[in-house]
PDB file of C-alpha atoms in Angstrom:
ATOM      1  CA  MET A   1      30.365  52.213  -7.190  1.00 54.00           C
ATOM      2  CA  PRO A   2      29.052  50.409  -3.769  1.00 61.00           C
ATOM      3  CA  VAL A   3      26.937  53.677  -3.860  1.00 59.00           C
ATOM      4  CA  GLU A   4      25.583  52.721  -6.974  1.00 65.00           C
ATOM      5  CA  SER A   5      25.141  49.127  -6.543  1.00 63.00           C
ATOM      6  CA  ALA A   6      23.167  49.756  -3.593  1.00 59.00           C
ATOM      7  CA  CYS A   7      20.640  52.341  -5.672  1.00 60.00           C
ATOM      8  CA  ARG A   8      20.299  49.895  -7.937  1.00 61.00           C
ATOM      9  CA  SER A   9      19.840  47.123  -5.324  1.00 61.00           C
ATOM     10  CA  ALA A  10      16.883  49.658  -3.358  1.00 59.00           C
ATOM     11  CA  ASN A  11      15.531  50.028  -6.510  1.00 61.00           C
ATOM     12  CA  PHE A  12      15.030  46.785  -7.918  1.00 60.00           C
ATOM     13  CA  GLN A  13      13.206  46.476  -3.849  1.00 64.00           C
ATOM     14  CA  LEU A  14      10.709  48.747  -4.745  1.00 62.00           C
ATOM     15  CA  SER A  15      10.158  47.761  -8.002  1.00 67.00           C
ATOM     16  CA  GLU A  16       9.620  44.221  -6.056  1.00 69.00           C
ATOM     17  CA  THR A  17       7.498  45.516  -3.670  1.00 71.00           C
ATOM     18  CA  SER A  18       5.334  46.976  -6.375  1.00 73.00           C
ATOM     19  CA  ASN A  19       5.316  43.940  -8.039  1.00 79.00           C
ATOM     20  CA  ILE A  20       3.752  42.499  -5.034  1.00 82.00           C
ATOM     21  CA  HIS A  21       1.207  45.119  -4.130  1.00 81.00           C
ATOM     22  CA  THR A  22       0.153  44.661  -7.808  1.00 85.00           C
ATOM     23  CA  GLU A  23      -0.483  40.770  -7.669  1.00 87.00           C
ATOM     24  CA  ILE A  24      -2.054  41.241  -4.390  1.00 89.00           C
ATOM     25  CA  GLU A  25      -4.814  43.336  -5.692  1.00 89.00           C
ATOM     26  CA  GLU A  26      -4.979  41.101  -9.079  1.00 91.00           C
ATOM     27  CA  VAL A  27      -6.001  38.241  -6.431  1.00 90.00           C
ATOM     28  CA  ARG A  28      -8.302  40.649  -4.403  1.00 91.00           C
ATOM     29  CA  ASP A  29     -10.188  41.197  -7.658  1.00 92.00           C
ATOM     30  CA  GLN A  30     -10.231  37.760  -8.834  1.00 93.00           C
ATOM     31  CA  ILE A  31     -11.947  36.371  -4.967  1.00 92.00           C
ATOM     32  CA  LYS A  32     -14.236  39.764  -5.467  1.00 92.00           C
ATOM     33  CA  GLU A  33     -15.268  38.243  -8.468  1.00 92.00           C
ATOM     34  CA  ILE A  34     -15.612  34.703  -7.480  1.00 92.00           C
ATOM     35  CA  MET A  35     -17.447  35.799  -4.734  1.00 90.00           C
ATOM     36  CA  MET A  36     -20.086  37.750  -6.935  1.00 90.00           C
ATOM     37  CA  MET A  37     -20.465  34.500  -9.199  1.00 91.00           C
ATOM     38  CA  LYS A  38     -21.361  32.403  -6.044  1.00 90.00           C
ATOM     39  CA  LYS A  39     -23.761  34.970  -4.958  1.00 89.00           C
ATOM     40  CA  ARG A  40     -25.720  35.002  -8.323  1.00 89.00           C
ATOM     41  CA  GLN A  41     -25.415  30.745  -8.744  1.00 90.00           C
ATOM     42  CA  GLN A  42     -27.517  31.523  -5.072  1.00 88.00           C
ATOM     43  CA  GLN A  43     -29.653  34.113  -6.286  1.00 87.00           C
ATOM     44  CA  GLN A  44     -30.855  31.994  -8.955  1.00 88.00           C
ATOM     45  CA  GLN A  45     -30.821  28.320  -7.021  1.00 87.00           C
ATOM     46  CA  ARG A  46     -33.383  30.430  -4.506  1.00 84.00           C
ATOM     47  CA  ALA A  47     -35.370  32.008  -7.957  1.00 82.00           C
ATOM     48  CA  ALA A  48     -35.709  28.614  -9.222  1.00 81.00           C
ATOM     49  CA  ALA A  49     -36.863  26.763  -5.982  1.00 79.00           C
ATOM     50  CA  ALA A  50     -39.526  29.699  -5.261  1.00 77.00           C
ATOM     51  CA  ALA A  51     -40.667  28.728  -8.768  1.00 76.00           C
ATOM     52  CA  ARG A  52     -41.006  25.043  -8.474  1.00 76.00           C
ATOM     53  CA  ARG A  53     -42.960  26.038  -5.338  1.00 72.00           C
ATOM     54  CA  SER A  54     -45.218  28.238  -7.226  1.00 68.00           C
ATOM     55  CA  SER A  55     -46.024  26.072  -9.539  1.00 65.00           C
ATOM     56  CA  ALA A  56     -46.062  23.112  -7.126  1.00 60.00           C
ATOM     57  CA  ASP A  57     -48.411  24.801  -5.256  1.00 57.00           C
ATOM     58  CA  GLN A  58     -50.803  26.064  -8.414  1.00 57.00           C
ATOM     59  CA  GLU A  59     -50.971  22.701  -9.642  1.00 54.00           C
ATOM     60  CA  ASP A  60     -52.257  21.609  -6.208  1.00 51.00           C
ATOM     61  CA  SER A  61     -55.111  24.204  -6.066  1.00 50.00           C
ATOM     62  CA  ARG A  62     -56.146  23.804  -9.669  1.00 49.00           C
ATOM     63  CA  SER A  63     -56.094  19.978  -9.081  1.00 47.00           C
ATOM     64  CA  SER A  64     -58.320  20.246  -6.208  1.00 48.00           C
ATOM     65  CA  THR A  65     -60.858  23.318  -7.503  1.00 47.00           C
ATOM     66  CA  ALA A  66     -61.145  21.270 -10.817  1.00 52.00           C
ATOM     67  CA  SER A  67     -61.988  18.091  -9.112  1.00 65.00           C
ATOM     68  CA  SER A  68     -64.068  18.994  -6.490  1.00 73.00           C
ATOM     69  CA  LEU A  69     -64.926  21.008  -3.268  1.00 83.00           C
ATOM     70  CA  THR A  70     -65.327  19.738   0.011  1.00 85.00           C
ATOM     71  CA  ILE A  71     -67.194  21.210   2.781  1.00 88.00           C
ATOM     72  CA  ARG A  72     -66.876  20.778   6.213  1.00 90.00           C
ATOM     73  CA  THR A  73     -69.497  21.162   8.892  1.00 92.00           C
ATOM     74  CA  ILE A  74     -68.289  20.947  12.777  1.00 92.00           C
ATOM     75  CA  ARG A  75     -71.080  20.208  15.336  1.00 93.00           C
ATOM     76  CA  TYR A  76     -70.934  18.818  18.656  1.00 94.00           C
ATOM     77  CA  GLY A  77     -72.967  16.201  20.253  1.00 94.00           C
ATOM     78  CA  GLU A  78     -73.595  14.585  23.160  1.00 95.00           C
ATOM     79  CA  CYS A  79     -71.576  15.378  26.971  1.00 95.00           C
ATOM     80  CA  GLN A  80     -68.808  13.737  27.919  1.00 95.00           C
ATOM     81  CA  LYS A  81     -67.900  14.750  31.342  1.00 95.00           C
ATOM     82  CA  ASN A  82     -67.508  12.283  34.191  1.00 94.00           C
ATOM     83  CA  HIS A  83     -69.299  14.530  37.471  1.00 92.00           C
ATOM     84  CA  ALA A  84     -67.958  11.490  39.118  1.00 94.00           C
ATOM     85  CA  ALA A  85     -64.221  11.310  38.535  1.00 93.00           C
ATOM     86  CA  SER A  86     -63.371  13.149  42.129  1.00 93.00           C
ATOM     87  CA  ILE A  87     -64.472  10.387  43.955  1.00 95.00           C
ATOM     88  CA  GLY A  88     -63.378   7.536  41.438  1.00 94.00           C
ATOM     89  CA  GLY A  89     -66.269   6.659  39.538  1.00 94.00           C
ATOM     90  CA  TYR A  90     -68.236   7.592  36.208  1.00 94.00           C
ATOM     91  CA  ALA A  91     -71.672   9.270  35.501  1.00 94.00           C
ATOM     92  CA  VAL A  92     -72.448  11.649  32.839  1.00 93.00           C
ATOM     93  CA  ASP A  93     -75.310  14.204  32.870  1.00 90.00           C
ATOM     94  CA  GLY A  94     -77.091  12.875  29.652  1.00 91.00           C
ATOM     95  CA  CYS A  95     -77.027  16.331  27.417  1.00 92.00           C
ATOM     96  CA  ARG A  96     -77.175  14.542  23.976  1.00 92.00           C
ATOM     97  CA  GLU A  97     -76.091  17.793  22.477  1.00 94.00           C
ATOM     98  CA  PHE A  98     -74.311  21.022  22.728  1.00 94.00           C
ATOM     99  CA  MET A  99     -76.333  24.097  22.897  1.00 94.00           C
ATOM    100  CA  ALA A 100     -74.770  27.438  22.772  1.00 94.00           C
ATOM    101  CA  SER A 101     -75.692  29.782  25.953  1.00 94.00           C
ATOM    102  CA  GLY A 102     -75.273  32.952  24.072  1.00 92.00           C
ATOM    103  CA  ASP A 103     -74.139  34.568  20.786  1.00 93.00           C
ATOM    104  CA  GLU A 104     -71.115  33.598  18.530  1.00 90.00           C
ATOM    105  CA  GLY A 105     -67.982  35.694  19.868  1.00 91.00           C
ATOM    106  CA  THR A 106     -69.061  35.652  23.534  1.00 93.00           C
ATOM    107  CA  SER A 107     -67.592  33.713  26.263  1.00 92.00           C
ATOM    108  CA  LEU A 108     -71.384  32.292  26.739  1.00 94.00           C
ATOM    109  CA  ALA A 109     -71.236  30.927  23.226  1.00 94.00           C
ATOM    110  CA  LEU A 110     -68.627  28.027  24.236  1.00 95.00           C
ATOM    111  CA  ILE A 111     -71.567  27.157  27.356  1.00 96.00           C
ATOM    112  CA  CYS A 112     -73.894  25.011  26.700  1.00 95.00           C
ATOM    113  CA  ALA A 113     -77.303  25.813  27.746  1.00 95.00           C
ATOM    114  CA  ALA A 114     -78.764  22.572  28.433  1.00 93.00           C
ATOM    115  CA  CYS A 115     -76.037  20.993  30.629  1.00 93.00           C
ATOM    116  CA  GLY A 116     -73.911  24.161  31.773  1.00 94.00           C
ATOM    117  CA  CYS A 117     -70.463  22.114  30.756  1.00 94.00           C
ATOM    118  CA  HIS A 118     -67.942  23.646  28.628  1.00 96.00           C
ATOM    119  CA  ARG A 119     -67.876  23.160  24.849  1.00 95.00           C
ATOM    120  CA  ASN A 120     -64.821  21.402  25.245  1.00 95.00           C
ATOM    121  CA  PHE A 121     -66.702  18.481  26.867  1.00 95.00           C
ATOM    122  CA  HIS A 122     -68.894  17.424  23.819  1.00 95.00           C
ATOM    123  CA  ARG A 123     -67.993  14.574  21.470  1.00 95.00           C
ATOM    124  CA  ARG A 124     -66.546  16.473  18.456  1.00 94.00           C
ATOM    125  CA  VAL A 125     -68.338  15.517  15.334  1.00 94.00           C
ATOM    126  CA  VAL A 126     -67.171  16.464  11.783  1.00 93.00           C
ATOM    127  CA  GLU A 127     -69.140  15.893   8.701  1.00 91.00           C
ATOM    128  CA  THR A 128     -67.715  15.920   5.391  1.00 89.00           C
ATOM    129  CA  GLU A 129     -69.601  16.546   1.894  1.00 86.00           C
ATOM    130  CA  VAL A 130     -67.874  16.125  -1.103  1.00 84.00           C
ATOM    131  CA  VAL A 131     -69.547  18.653  -3.896  1.00 80.00           C
ATOM    132  CA  CYS A 132     -68.654  17.429  -7.449  1.00 73.00           C
ATOM    133  CA  ASP A 133     -67.737  20.559  -9.525  1.00 63.00           C
ATOM    134  CA  CYS A 134     -67.542  18.481 -12.614  1.00 62.00           C
ATOM    135  CA  CYS A 135     -70.371  18.805 -15.474  1.00 58.00           C
ATOM    136  CA  CYS A 136     -72.384  15.932 -16.669  1.00 54.00           C
ATOM    137  CA  SER A 137     -72.320  16.587 -20.783  1.00 48.00           C
ATOM    138  CA  SER A 138     -68.555  16.218 -20.901  1.00 47.00           C
ATOM    139  CA  PRO A 139     -67.192  13.135 -23.009  1.00 47.00           C
ATOM    140  CA  ASP A 140     -66.073  11.158 -19.725  1.00 47.00           C
ATOM    141  CA  HIS A 141     -69.173  11.553 -17.607  1.00 44.00           C
ATOM    142  CA  THR A 142     -71.493  10.568 -20.250  1.00 42.00           C
ATOM    143  CA  SER A 143     -72.543   6.481 -20.509  1.00 42.00           C
ATOM    144  CA  ASN A 144     -73.703   5.394 -23.354  1.00 44.00           C
ATOM    145  CA  ASP A 145     -77.015   3.034 -23.189  1.00 46.00           C
ATOM    146  CA  MET A 146     -77.102   1.019 -26.488  1.00 40.00           C
TER     147      MET A 146
END
């Protein structure tokens, strides 16, 4: 009889071990499912955020192009290089406007033909012009002088 009881306990231990392995596999599968769900949620959140950014960019571009167009012109004014800085004084050469020495794209394009200074020494003047794209025949823009 002791042999039979030993066999029974060995079989019980084997069945108990296989049950544990089965439970471990089930838990692993559950963890995989949870991780996949989280990954899908993150992808959906990223897609939604990208769609919001895209629609906001489109609204911004529509509102700016529908209402007006801004044209910026940059020119360079008088030379502000202090030629007496090394001796502690202040003296400018009197050049009133930057004129490029060479063609656009060359290194001479950044040197003033009048004073010989680099373009950075000349005062930068930004002229902004707003051009309206609106039509005067629309109901919002017509005036009634009755």
